[in-house]
């Protein structure tokens, strides 16, 4: 049976852990609000760029570009995006579970590009080769980071080293839900849905040429897709960490309450035993 000193030491340790969890929750809440605002501001740009690509693809006709080339997927690349740090519940585990499910289901040869320390360490532990790795992206996601990642996959796809490229990242739905998805980014498939426009289809004049416009637009589209996925990752990470720290704080409160109850029972048992000894000694003296 633990002594009262053991109970007090354990409760003090839990109280210190509770303060740390509360501080981490407050920090994650502030960072989540900032990351969410940046993500919501970037979503319209990605959507409109998607629409512009659809219009230009229609107007360009049979114009060819390396990023539009569709080949048999003999070698597929998965860009797996995870957080650099843990303490965010099952956030990274869900992403890596989806990535392994996609990799195991792929019939061709698979290449991996790891973004984030958790994903890199996961693939290193399983001795899986990685074509590239990107870690230490920081709290503020910059477009230059996305450009570096996109440059790797664009060059390898144009050189026909990859036949398809997928981004595995968490789609930020709300604070409590981050849905892992695998999105194809290469080859670029121009949207075929209806374009949100009124009136007749406009007539586009390409200057200097349709090939030149697509040469600048398509890499930008890939870079924007990677950048958008990084923003989704960062917003989801902070949301998951805030939720995990909130749950940890509540768990420490429950543990402290249970330990306090057990400590009080042990103390009452000790007092009762001492009273019985005193009563018994007094009775022995009277007799």
C-alpha positions as protocol buffer text, in pm:
chain_id: "A"
residue {
  index: 1
  type: UNK
  ca { x: 0 y: 0 z: 0 }
}
residue {
  index: 2
  type: UNK
  ca { x: 153 y: 337 z: -99 }
}
residue {
  index: 3
  type: UNK
  ca { x: 220 y: 577 z: 183 }
}
residue {
  index: 4
  type: UNK
  ca { x: 76 y: 926 z: 218 }
}
residue {
  index: 5
  type: UNK
  ca { x: 408 y: 1066 z: 100 }
}
residue {
  index: 6
  type: UNK
  ca { x: 385 y: 862 z: -221 }
}
residue {
  index: 7
  type: UNK
  ca { x: 34 y: 990 z: -287 }
}
residue {
  index: 8
  type: UNK
  ca { x: 136 y: 1351 z: -228 }
}
residue {
  index: 9
  type: UNK
  ca { x: 437 y: 1314 z: -456 }
}
residue {
  index: 10
  type: UNK
  ca { x: 223 y: 1162 z: -731 }
}
residue {
  index: 11
  type: UNK
  ca { x: -43 y: 1431 z: -701 }
}
residue {
  index: 12
  type: UNK
  ca { x: 220 y: 1706 z: -714 }
}
residue {
  index: 13
  type: UNK
  ca { x: 367 y: 1552 z: -1029 }
}
residue {
  index: 14
  type: UNK
  ca { x: 23 y: 1537 z: -1192 }
}
residue {
  index: 15
  type: UNK
  ca { x: -43 y: 1899 z: -1102 }
}
residue {
  index: 16
  type: UNK
  ca { x: 281 y: 2001 z: -1275 }
}
residue {
  index: 17
  type: UNK
  ca { x: 182 y: 1796 z: -1581 }
}
residue {
  index: 18
  type: UNK
  ca { x: -160 y: 1958 z: -1580 }
}
residue {
  index: 19
  type: UNK
  ca { x: -5 y: 2307 z: -1588 }
}
residue {
  index: 20
  type: UNK
  ca { x: 216 y: 2207 z: -1883 }
}
residue {
  index: 21
  type: UNK
  ca { x: -83 y: 2067 z: -2072 }
}
residue {
  index: 22
  type: UNK
  ca { x: -283 y: 2383 z: -2008 }
}
residue {
  index: 23
  type: UNK
  ca { x: 4 y: 2599 z: -2134 }
}
residue {
  index: 24
  type: UNK
  ca { x: 46 y: 2385 z: -2447 }
}
residue {
  index: 25
  type: UNK
  ca { x: -327 y: 2402 z: -2510 }
}
residue {
  index: 26
  type: UNK
  ca { x: -321 y: 2782 z: -2487 }
}
residue {
  index: 27
  type: UNK
  ca { x: -24 y: 2804 z: -2726 }
}
residue {
  index: 28
  type: UNK
  ca { x: -184 y: 2560 z: -2973 }
}
residue {
  index: 29
  type: UNK
  ca { x: -511 y: 2754 z: -2961 }
}
residue {
  index: 30
  type: UNK
  ca { x: -337 y: 3078 z: -3055 }
}
residue {
  index: 31
  type: UNK
  ca { x: -137 y: 2913 z: -3333 }
}
residue {
  index: 32
  type: UNK
  ca { x: -445 y: 2729 z: -3461 }
}
residue {
  index: 33
  type: UNK
  ca { x: -641 y: 3052 z: -3495 }
}
residue {
  index: 34
  type: UNK
  ca { x: -361 y: 3207 z: -3702 }
}
residue {
  index: 35
  type: UNK
  ca { x: -310 y: 2897 z: -3919 }
}
residue {
  index: 36
  type: UNK
  ca { x: -685 y: 2864 z: -3977 }
}
residue {
  index: 37
  type: UNK
  ca { x: -717 y: 3226 z: -4089 }
}
residue {
  index: 38
  type: UNK
  ca { x: -427 y: 3184 z: -4333 }
}
residue {
  index: 39
  type: UNK
  ca { x: -580 y: 2863 z: -4470 }
}
residue {
  index: 40
  type: UNK
  ca { x: -924 y: 3015 z: -4520 }
}
residue {
  index: 41
  type: UNK
  ca { x: -766 y: 3312 z: -4698 }
}
residue {
  index: 42
  type: UNK
  ca { x: -570 y: 3082 z: -4933 }
}
residue {
  index: 43
  type: UNK
  ca { x: -857 y: 2853 z: -5030 }
}
residue {
  index: 44
  type: UNK
  ca { x: -1028 y: 3101 z: -5270 }
}
residue {
  index: 45
  type: UNK
  ca { x: -700 y: 3151 z: -5458 }
}
residue {
  index: 46
  type: UNK
  ca { x: -658 y: 2777 z: -5506 }
}
residue {
  index: 47
  type: UNK
  ca { x: -1018 y: 2744 z: -5621 }
}
residue {
  index: 48
  type: UNK
  ca { x: -994 y: 3028 z: -5873 }
}
residue {
  index: 49
  type: UNK
  ca { x: -663 y: 2900 z: -6006 }
}
residue {
  index: 50
  type: UNK
  ca { x: -837 y: 2567 z: -6059 }
}
residue {
  index: 51
  type: UNK
  ca { x: -1108 y: 2743 z: -6260 }
}
residue {
  index: 52
  type: UNK
  ca { x: -856 y: 2939 z: -6467 }
}
residue {
  index: 53
  type: UNK
  ca { x: -675 y: 2617 z: -6550 }
}
residue {
  index: 54
  type: UNK
  ca { x: -1005 y: 2465 z: -6663 }
}
residue {
  index: 55
  type: UNK
  ca { x: -1079 y: 2759 z: -6894 }
}
residue {
  index: 56
  type: UNK
  ca { x: -731 y: 2764 z: -7043 }
}
residue {
  index: 57
  type: UNK
  ca { x: -728 y: 2388 z: -7093 }
}
residue {
  index: 58
  type: UNK
  ca { x: -1051 y: 2420 z: -7289 }
}
residue {
  index: 59
  type: UNK
  ca { x: -927 y: 2709 z: -7495 }
}
residue {
  index: 60
  type: UNK
  ca { x: -580 y: 2564 z: -7559 }
}
residue {
  index: 61
  type: UNK
  ca { x: -724 y: 2258 z: -7727 }
}
residue {
  index: 62
  type: UNK
  ca { x: -463 y: 1990 z: -7806 }
}
residue {
  index: 63
  type: UNK
  ca { x: -169 y: 2182 z: -7662 }
}
residue {
  index: 64
  type: UNK
  ca { x: 84 y: 1945 z: -7508 }
}
residue {
  index: 65
  type: UNK
  ca { x: 289 y: 1991 z: -7194 }
}
residue {
  index: 66
  type: UNK
  ca { x: 505 y: 1745 z: -6992 }
}
residue {
  index: 67
  type: UNK
  ca { x: 287 y: 1790 z: -6684 }
}
residue {
  index: 68
  type: UNK
  ca { x: -23 y: 1699 z: -6882 }
}
residue {
  index: 69
  type: UNK
  ca { x: 126 y: 1376 z: -7017 }
}
residue {
  index: 70
  type: UNK
  ca { x: -67 y: 1071 z: -6899 }
}
residue {
  index: 71
  type: UNK
  ca { x: 132 y: 748 z: -6874 }
}
residue {
  index: 72
  type: UNK
  ca { x: 76 y: 404 z: -6734 }
}
residue {
  index: 73
  type: UNK
  ca { x: 145 y: 433 z: -6358 }
}
residue {
  index: 74
  type: UNK
  ca { x: 446 y: 204 z: -6334 }
}
residue {
  index: 75
  type: UNK
  ca { x: 620 y: 422 z: -6075 }
}
residue {
  index: 76
  type: UNK
  ca { x: 409 y: 628 z: -5837 }
}
residue {
  index: 77
  type: UNK
  ca { x: 536 y: 889 z: -5593 }
}
residue {
  index: 78
  type: UNK
  ca { x: 361 y: 964 z: -5264 }
}
residue {
  index: 79
  type: UNK
  ca { x: 440 y: 1295 z: -5096 }
}
residue {
  index: 80
  type: UNK
  ca { x: 353 y: 1214 z: -4733 }
}
residue {
  index: 81
  type: UNK
  ca { x: 303 y: 1524 z: -4516 }
}
residue {
  index: 82
  type: UNK
  ca { x: 322 y: 1490 z: -4138 }
}
residue {
  index: 83
  type: UNK
  ca { x: 405 y: 1718 z: -3847 }
}
residue {
  index: 84
  type: UNK
  ca { x: 756 y: 1774 z: -3716 }
}
residue {
  index: 85
  type: UNK
  ca { x: 641 y: 1720 z: -3357 }
}
residue {
  index: 86
  type: UNK
  ca { x: 409 y: 1489 z: -3171 }
}
residue {
  index: 87
  type: UNK
  ca { x: 173 y: 1542 z: -2876 }
}
residue {
  index: 88
  type: UNK
  ca { x: -120 y: 1579 z: -3114 }
}
residue {
  index: 89
  type: UNK
  ca { x: -312 y: 1257 z: -3056 }
}
residue {
  index: 90
  type: UNK
  ca { x: -357 y: 1026 z: -3354 }
}
residue {
  index: 91
  type: UNK
  ca { x: -294 y: 1302 z: -3609 }
}
residue {
  index: 92
  type: UNK
  ca { x: 32 y: 1165 z: -3750 }
}
residue {
  index: 93
  type: UNK
  ca { x: -70 y: 802 z: -3705 }
}
residue {
  index: 94
  type: UNK
  ca { x: -382 y: 847 z: -3917 }
}
residue {
  index: 95
  type: UNK
  ca { x: -181 y: 1010 z: -4196 }
}
residue {
  index: 96
  type: UNK
  ca { x: 85 y: 738 z: -4197 }
}
residue {
  index: 97
  type: UNK
  ca { x: -180 y: 466 z: -4183 }
}
residue {
  index: 98
  type: UNK
  ca { x: -346 y: 608 z: -4495 }
}
residue {
  index: 99
  type: UNK
  ca { x: -7 y: 643 z: -4667 }
}
residue {
  index: 100
  type: UNK
  ca { x: 84 y: 280 z: -4600 }
}
residue {
  index: 101
  type: UNK
  ca { x: -257 y: 166 z: -4718 }
}
residue {
  index: 102
  type: UNK
  ca { x: -213 y: 357 z: -5045 }
}
residue {
  index: 103
  type: UNK
  ca { x: 145 y: 233 z: -5087 }
}
residue {
  index: 104
  type: UNK
  ca { x: 51 y: -132 z: -5026 }
}
residue {
  index: 105
  type: UNK
  ca { x: -241 y: -105 z: -5270 }
}
residue {
  index: 106
  type: UNK
  ca { x: -27 y: 45 z: -5548 }
}
residue {
  index: 107
  type: UNK
  ca { x: 47 y: -219 z: -5813 }
}
residue {
  index: 108
  type: UNK
  ca { x: 359 y: -46 z: -5948 }
}
residue {
  index: 109
  type: UNK
  ca { x: 687 y: 71 z: -5802 }
}
residue {
  index: 110
  type: UNK
  ca { x: 650 y: 325 z: -5522 }
}
residue {
  index: 111
  type: UNK
  ca { x: 866 y: 625 z: -5434 }
}
residue {
  index: 112
  type: UNK
  ca { x: 826 y: 833 z: -5119 }
}
residue {
  index: 113
  type: UNK
  ca { x: 892 y: 1199 z: -5048 }
}
residue {
  index: 114
  type: UNK
  ca { x: 865 y: 1266 z: -4675 }
}
residue {
  index: 115
  type: UNK
  ca { x: 760 y: 1607 z: -4544 }
}
residue {
  index: 116
  type: UNK
  ca { x: 790 y: 1636 z: -4165 }
}
residue {
  index: 117
  type: UNK
  ca { x: 1007 y: 1459 z: -3909 }
}
residue {
  index: 118
  type: UNK
  ca { x: 739 y: 1214 z: -3798 }
}
residue {
  index: 119
  type: UNK
  ca { x: 694 y: 1078 z: -4148 }
}
residue {
  index: 120
  type: UNK
  ca { x: 1068 y: 1072 z: -4215 }
}
residue {
  index: 121
  type: UNK
  ca { x: 1137 y: 879 z: -3894 }
}
residue {
  index: 122
  type: UNK
  ca { x: 850 y: 642 z: -3972 }
}
residue {
  index: 123
  type: UNK
  ca { x: 992 y: 545 z: -4312 }
}
residue {
  index: 124
  type: UNK
  ca { x: 1349 y: 533 z: -4181 }
}
residue {
  index: 125
  type: UNK
  ca { x: 1248 y: 291 z: -3907 }
}
residue {
  index: 126
  type: UNK
  ca { x: 1095 y: 62 z: -4170 }
}
residue {
  index: 127
  type: UNK
  ca { x: 1401 y: 98 z: -4397 }
}
residue {
  index: 128
  type: UNK
  ca { x: 1197 y: 245 z: -4680 }
}
residue {
  index: 129
  type: UNK
  ca { x: 1399 y: 451 z: -4927 }
}
residue {
  index: 130
  type: UNK
  ca { x: 1299 y: 814 z: -4972 }
}
residue {
  index: 131
  type: UNK
  ca { x: 1375 y: 1020 z: -5280 }
}
residue {
  index: 132
  type: UNK
  ca { x: 1369 y: 1341 z: -5077 }
}
residue {
  index: 133
  type: UNK
  ca { x: 1287 y: 1464 z: -4728 }
}
residue {
  index: 134
  type: UNK
  ca { x: 1184 y: 1805 z: -4600 }
}
residue {
  index: 135
  type: UNK
  ca { x: 1181 y: 1885 z: -4228 }
}
residue {
  index: 136
  type: UNK
  ca { x: 1185 y: 2190 z: -4006 }
}
residue {
  index: 137
  type: UNK
  ca { x: 925 y: 2389 z: -4199 }
}
residue {
  index: 138
  type: UNK
  ca { x: 851 y: 2602 z: -3892 }
}
residue {
  index: 139
  type: UNK
  ca { x: 526 y: 2757 z: -3780 }
}
residue {
  index: 140
  type: UNK
  ca { x: 487 y: 3004 z: -4069 }
}
residue {
  index: 141
  type: UNK
  ca { x: 450 y: 2816 z: -4396 }
}
residue {
  index: 142
  type: UNK
  ca { x: 612 y: 3009 z: -4679 }
}
residue {
  index: 143
  type: UNK
  ca { x: 553 y: 2963 z: -5048 }
}
residue {
  index: 144
  type: UNK
  ca { x: 927 y: 2903 z: -5094 }
}
residue {
  index: 145
  type: UNK
  ca { x: 892 y: 2574 z: -4904 }
}
residue {
  index: 146
  type: UNK
  ca { x: 618 y: 2459 z: -5137 }
}
residue {
  index: 147
  type: UNK
  ca { x: 826 y: 2564 z: -5437 }
}
residue {
  index: 148
  type: UNK
  ca { x: 1118 y: 2346 z: -5323 }
}
residue {
  index: 149
  type: UNK
  ca { x: 895 y: 2041 z: -5279 }
}
residue {
  index: 150
  type: UNK
  ca { x: 715 y: 2102 z: -5609 }
}
residue {
  index: 151
  type: UNK
  ca { x: 1045 y: 2144 z: -5792 }
}
residue {
  index: 152
  type: UNK
  ca { x: 1150 y: 1791 z: -5700 }
}
residue {
  index: 153
  type: UNK
  ca { x: 831 y: 1622 z: -5816 }
}
residue {
  index: 154
  type: UNK
  ca { x: 796 y: 1839 z: -6130 }
}
residue {
  index: 155
  type: UNK
  ca { x: 1150 y: 1765 z: -6247 }
}
residue {
  index: 156
  type: UNK
  ca { x: 1120 y: 1393 z: -6184 }
}
residue {
  index: 157
  type: UNK
  ca { x: 780 y: 1375 z: -6352 }
}
residue {
  index: 158
  type: UNK
  ca { x: 902 y: 1570 z: -6655 }
}
residue {
  index: 159
  type: UNK
  ca { x: 1202 y: 1332 z: -6675 }
}
residue {
  index: 160
  type: UNK
  ca { x: 954 y: 1039 z: -6669 }
}
residue {
  index: 161
  type: UNK
  ca { x: 1096 y: 907 z: -6342 }
}
residue {
  index: 162
  type: UNK
  ca { x: 744 y: 931 z: -6198 }
}
residue {
  index: 163
  type: UNK
  ca { x: 426 y: 837 z: -6377 }
}
residue {
  index: 164
  type: UNK
  ca { x: 193 y: 976 z: -6110 }
}
residue {
  index: 165
  type: UNK
  ca { x: 229 y: 1186 z: -5795 }
}
residue {
  index: 166
  type: UNK
  ca { x: -8 y: 1190 z: -5498 }
}
residue {
  index: 167
  type: UNK
  ca { x: -16 y: 1423 z: -5198 }
}
residue {
  index: 168
  type: UNK
  ca { x: -109 y: 1260 z: -4866 }
}
residue {
  index: 169
  type: UNK
  ca { x: -214 y: 1528 z: -4619 }
}
residue {
  index: 170
  type: UNK
  ca { x: -491 y: 1610 z: -4366 }
}
residue {
  index: 171
  type: UNK
  ca { x: -787 y: 1803 z: -4497 }
}
residue {
  index: 172
  type: UNK
  ca { x: -890 y: 2054 z: -4231 }
}
residue {
  index: 173
  type: UNK
  ca { x: -1267 y: 2022 z: -4183 }
}
residue {
  index: 174
  type: UNK
  ca { x: -1304 y: 2182 z: -3841 }
}
residue {
  index: 175
  type: UNK
  ca { x: -1125 y: 2196 z: -3508 }
}
residue {
  index: 176
  type: UNK
  ca { x: -1224 y: 1839 z: -3419 }
}
residue {
  index: 177
  type: UNK
  ca { x: -1200 y: 1677 z: -3764 }
}
residue {
  index: 178
  type: UNK
  ca { x: -891 y: 1649 z: -3983 }
}
residue {
  index: 179
  type: UNK
  ca { x: -956 y: 1404 z: -4264 }
}
residue {
  index: 180
  type: UNK
  ca { x: -648 y: 1234 z: -4420 }
}
residue {
  index: 181
  type: UNK
  ca { x: -674 y: 1225 z: -4799 }
}
residue {
  index: 182
  type: UNK
  ca { x: -459 y: 1120 z: -5095 }
}
residue {
  index: 183
  type: UNK
  ca { x: -492 y: 1370 z: -5380 }
}
residue {
  index: 184
  type: UNK
  ca { x: -345 y: 1324 z: -5726 }
}
residue {
  index: 185
  type: UNK
  ca { x: -143 y: 1626 z: -5831 }
}
residue {
  index: 186
  type: UNK
  ca { x: 39 y: 1484 z: -6137 }
}
residue {
  index: 187
  type: UNK
  ca { x: -47 y: 1429 z: -6412 }
}
residue {
  index: 188
  type: UNK
  ca { x: -257 y: 1743 z: -6404 }
}
residue {
  index: 189
  type: UNK
  ca { x: -610 y: 1660 z: -6504 }
}
residue {
  index: 190
  type: UNK
  ca { x: -790 y: 1975 z: -6624 }
}
residue {
  index: 191
  type: UNK
  ca { x: -1131 y: 2006 z: -6454 }
}
residue {
  index: 192
  type: UNK
  ca { x: -1422 y: 1896 z: -6665 }
}
residue {
  index: 193
  type: UNK
  ca { x: -1702 y: 2035 z: -6447 }
}
residue {
  index: 194
  type: UNK
  ca { x: -1904 y: 2344 z: -6517 }
}
residue {
  index: 195
  type: UNK
  ca { x: -1721 y: 2672 z: -6486 }
}
residue {
  index: 196
  type: UNK
  ca { x: -1885 y: 2932 z: -6270 }
}
residue {
  index: 197
  type: UNK
  ca { x: -1935 y: 3199 z: -6532 }
}
residue {
  index: 198
  type: UNK
  ca { x: -2227 y: 3387 z: -6679 }
}
residue {
  index: 199
  type: UNK
  ca { x: -2288 y: 3437 z: -7046 }
}
residue {
  index: 200
  type: UNK
  ca { x: -2107 y: 3275 z: -7339 }
}
residue {
  index: 201
  type: UNK
  ca { x: -1764 y: 3119 z: -7314 }
}
residue {
  index: 202
  type: UNK
  ca { x: -1500 y: 3395 z: -7362 }
}
residue {
  index: 203
  type: UNK
  ca { x: -1254 y: 3380 z: -7649 }
}
residue {
  index: 204
  type: UNK
  ca { x: -895 y: 3362 z: -7529 }
}
residue {
  index: 205
  type: UNK
  ca { x: -600 y: 3503 z: -7721 }
}
residue {
  index: 206
  type: UNK
  ca { x: -271 y: 3354 z: -7603 }
}
residue {
  index: 207
  type: UNK
  ca { x: 37 y: 3573 z: -7602 }
}
residue {
  index: 208
  type: UNK
  ca { x: 297 y: 3463 z: -7690 }
}
residue {
  index: 209
  type: UNK
  ca { x: 140 y: 3115 z: -7732 }
}
residue {
  index: 210
  type: UNK
  ca { x: -76 y: 2860 z: -7555 }
}
residue {
  index: 211
  type: UNK
  ca { x: 237 y: 2654 z: -7483 }
}
residue {
  index: 212
  type: UNK
  ca { x: 406 y: 2953 z: -7323 }
}
residue {
  index: 213
  type: UNK
  ca { x: 110 y: 3031 z: -7100 }
}
residue {
  index: 214
  type: UNK
  ca { x: 73 y: 2671 z: -6987 }
}
residue {
  index: 215
  type: UNK
  ca { x: 449 y: 2649 z: -6933 }
}
residue {
  index: 216
  type: UNK
  ca { x: 417 y: 2919 z: -6665 }
}
residue {
  index: 217
  type: UNK
  ca { x: 74 y: 2826 z: -6529 }
}
residue {
  index: 218
  type: UNK
  ca { x: 103 y: 2450 z: -6478 }
}
residue {
  index: 219
  type: UNK
  ca { x: 412 y: 2457 z: -6249 }
}
residue {
  index: 220
  type: UNK
  ca { x: 246 y: 2737 z: -6055 }
}
residue {
  index: 221
  type: UNK
  ca { x: -62 y: 2518 z: -6019 }
}
residue {
  index: 222
  type: UNK
  ca { x: 148 y: 2232 z: -5873 }
}
residue {
  index: 223
  type: UNK
  ca { x: 327 y: 2470 z: -5637 }
}
residue {
  index: 224
  type: UNK
  ca { x: -5 y: 2612 z: -5521 }
}
residue {
  index: 225
  type: UNK
  ca { x: -143 y: 2260 z: -5461 }
}
residue {
  index: 226
  type: UNK
  ca { x: 159 y: 2173 z: -5246 }
}
residue {
  index: 227
  type: UNK
  ca { x: 137 y: 2506 z: -5061 }
}
residue {
  index: 228
  type: UNK
  ca { x: -233 y: 2453 z: -4993 }
}
residue {
  index: 229
  type: UNK
  ca { x: -161 y: 2103 z: -4858 }
}
residue {
  index: 230
  type: UNK
  ca { x: 105 y: 2246 z: -4624 }
}
residue {
  index: 231
  type: UNK
  ca { x: -144 y: 2503 z: -4492 }
}
residue {
  index: 232
  type: UNK
  ca { x: -400 y: 2227 z: -4435 }
}
residue {
  index: 233
  type: UNK
  ca { x: -131 y: 2028 z: -4252 }
}
residue {
  index: 234
  type: UNK
  ca { x: -35 y: 2313 z: -4021 }
}
residue {
  index: 235
  type: UNK
  ca { x: -395 y: 2406 z: -3935 }
}
residue {
  index: 236
  type: UNK
  ca { x: -480 y: 2041 z: -3869 }
}
residue {
  index: 237
  type: UNK
  ca { x: -169 y: 1989 z: -3655 }
}
residue {
  index: 238
  type: UNK
  ca { x: -245 y: 2278 z: -3420 }
}
residue {
  index: 239
  type: UNK
  ca { x: -611 y: 2179 z: -3397 }
}
residue {
  index: 240
  type: UNK
  ca { x: -521 y: 1820 z: -3313 }
}
residue {
  index: 241
  type: UNK
  ca { x: -265 y: 1932 z: -3054 }
}
residue {
  index: 242
  type: UNK
  ca { x: -515 y: 2168 z: -2892 }
}
residue {
  index: 243
  type: UNK
  ca { x: -772 y: 1887 z: -2869 }
}
residue {
  index: 244
  type: UNK
  ca { x: -514 y: 1640 z: -2735 }
}
residue {
  index: 245
  type: UNK
  ca { x: -390 y: 1881 z: -2468 }
}
residue {
  index: 246
  type: UNK
  ca { x: -747 y: 1956 z: -2363 }
}
residue {
  index: 247
  type: UNK
  ca { x: -812 y: 1583 z: -2322 }
}
residue {
  index: 248
  type: UNK
  ca { x: -483 y: 1543 z: -2132 }
}
residue {
  index: 249
  type: UNK
  ca { x: -579 y: 1825 z: -1895 }
}
residue {
  index: 250
  type: UNK
  ca { x: -914 y: 1659 z: -1821 }
}
residue {
  index: 251
  type: UNK
  ca { x: -743 y: 1323 z: -1768 }
}
residue {
  index: 252
  type: UNK
  ca { x: -501 y: 1472 z: -1515 }
}
residue {
  index: 253
  type: UNK
  ca { x: -796 y: 1626 z: -1330 }
}
residue {
  index: 254
  type: UNK
  ca { x: -960 y: 1283 z: -1308 }
}
residue {
  index: 255
  type: UNK
  ca { x: -636 y: 1119 z: -1191 }
}
residue {
  index: 256
  type: UNK
  ca { x: -580 y: 1385 z: -926 }
}
residue {
  index: 257
  type: UNK
  ca { x: -936 y: 1341 z: -799 }
}
residue {
  index: 258
  type: UNK
  ca { x: -899 y: 961 z: -777 }
}
residue {
  index: 259
  type: UNK
  ca { x: -559 y: 981 z: -609 }
}
residue {
  index: 260
  type: UNK
  ca { x: -688 y: 1239 z: -361 }
}
residue {
  index: 261
  type: UNK
  ca { x: -979 y: 1009 z: -274 }
}
residue {
  index: 262
  type: UNK
  ca { x: -745 y: 712 z: -223 }
}
residue {
  index: 263
  type: UNK
  ca { x: -506 y: 927 z: -16 }
}
residue {
  index: 264
  type: UNK
  ca { x: -793 y: 1040 z: 208 }
}
residue {
  index: 265
  type: UNK
  ca { x: -903 y: 680 z: 257 }
}
residue {
  index: 266
  type: UNK
  ca { x: -551 y: 573 z: 353 }
}
residue {
  index: 267
  type: UNK
  ca { x: -526 y: 866 z: 594 }
}
residue {
  index: 268
  type: UNK
  ca { x: -865 y: 783 z: 748 }
}
residue {
  index: 269
  type: UNK
  ca { x: -762 y: 420 z: 785 }
}
residue {
  index: 270
  type: UNK
  ca { x: -449 y: 531 z: 965 }
}
residue {
  index: 271
  type: UNK
  ca { x: -644 y: 761 z: 1199 }
}
residue {
  index: 272
  type: UNK
  ca { x: -898 y: 486 z: 1267 }
}
residue {
  index: 273
  type: UNK
  ca { x: -620 y: 240 z: 1346 }
}
residue {
  index: 274
  type: UNK
  ca { x: -456 y: 485 z: 1585 }
}
residue {
  index: 275
  type: UNK
  ca { x: -791 y: 547 z: 1762 }
}
residue {
  index: 276
  type: UNK
  ca { x: -849 y: 174 z: 1797 }
}
residue {
  index: 277
  type: UNK
  ca { x: -503 y: 135 z: 1947 }
}
residue {
  index: 278
  type: UNK
  ca { x: -571 y: 416 z: 2197 }
}
residue {
  index: 279
  type: UNK
  ca { x: -912 y: 274 z: 2289 }
}
residue {
  index: 280
  type: UNK
  ca { x: -765 y: -72 z: 2326 }
}
residue {
  index: 281
  type: UNK
  ca { x: -482 y: 56 z: 2545 }
}
residue {
  index: 282
  type: UNK
  ca { x: -726 y: 250 z: 2765 }
}
residue {
  index: 283
  type: UNK
  ca { x: -947 y: -56 z: 2802 }
}
residue {
  index: 284
  type: UNK
  ca { x: -646 y: -264 z: 2900 }
}
residue {
  index: 285
  type: UNK
  ca { x: -548 y: -13 z: 3169 }
}
residue {
  index: 286
  type: UNK
  ca { x: -899 y: -9 z: 3314 }
}
residue {
  index: 287
  type: UNK
  ca { x: -903 y: -382 z: 3340 }
}
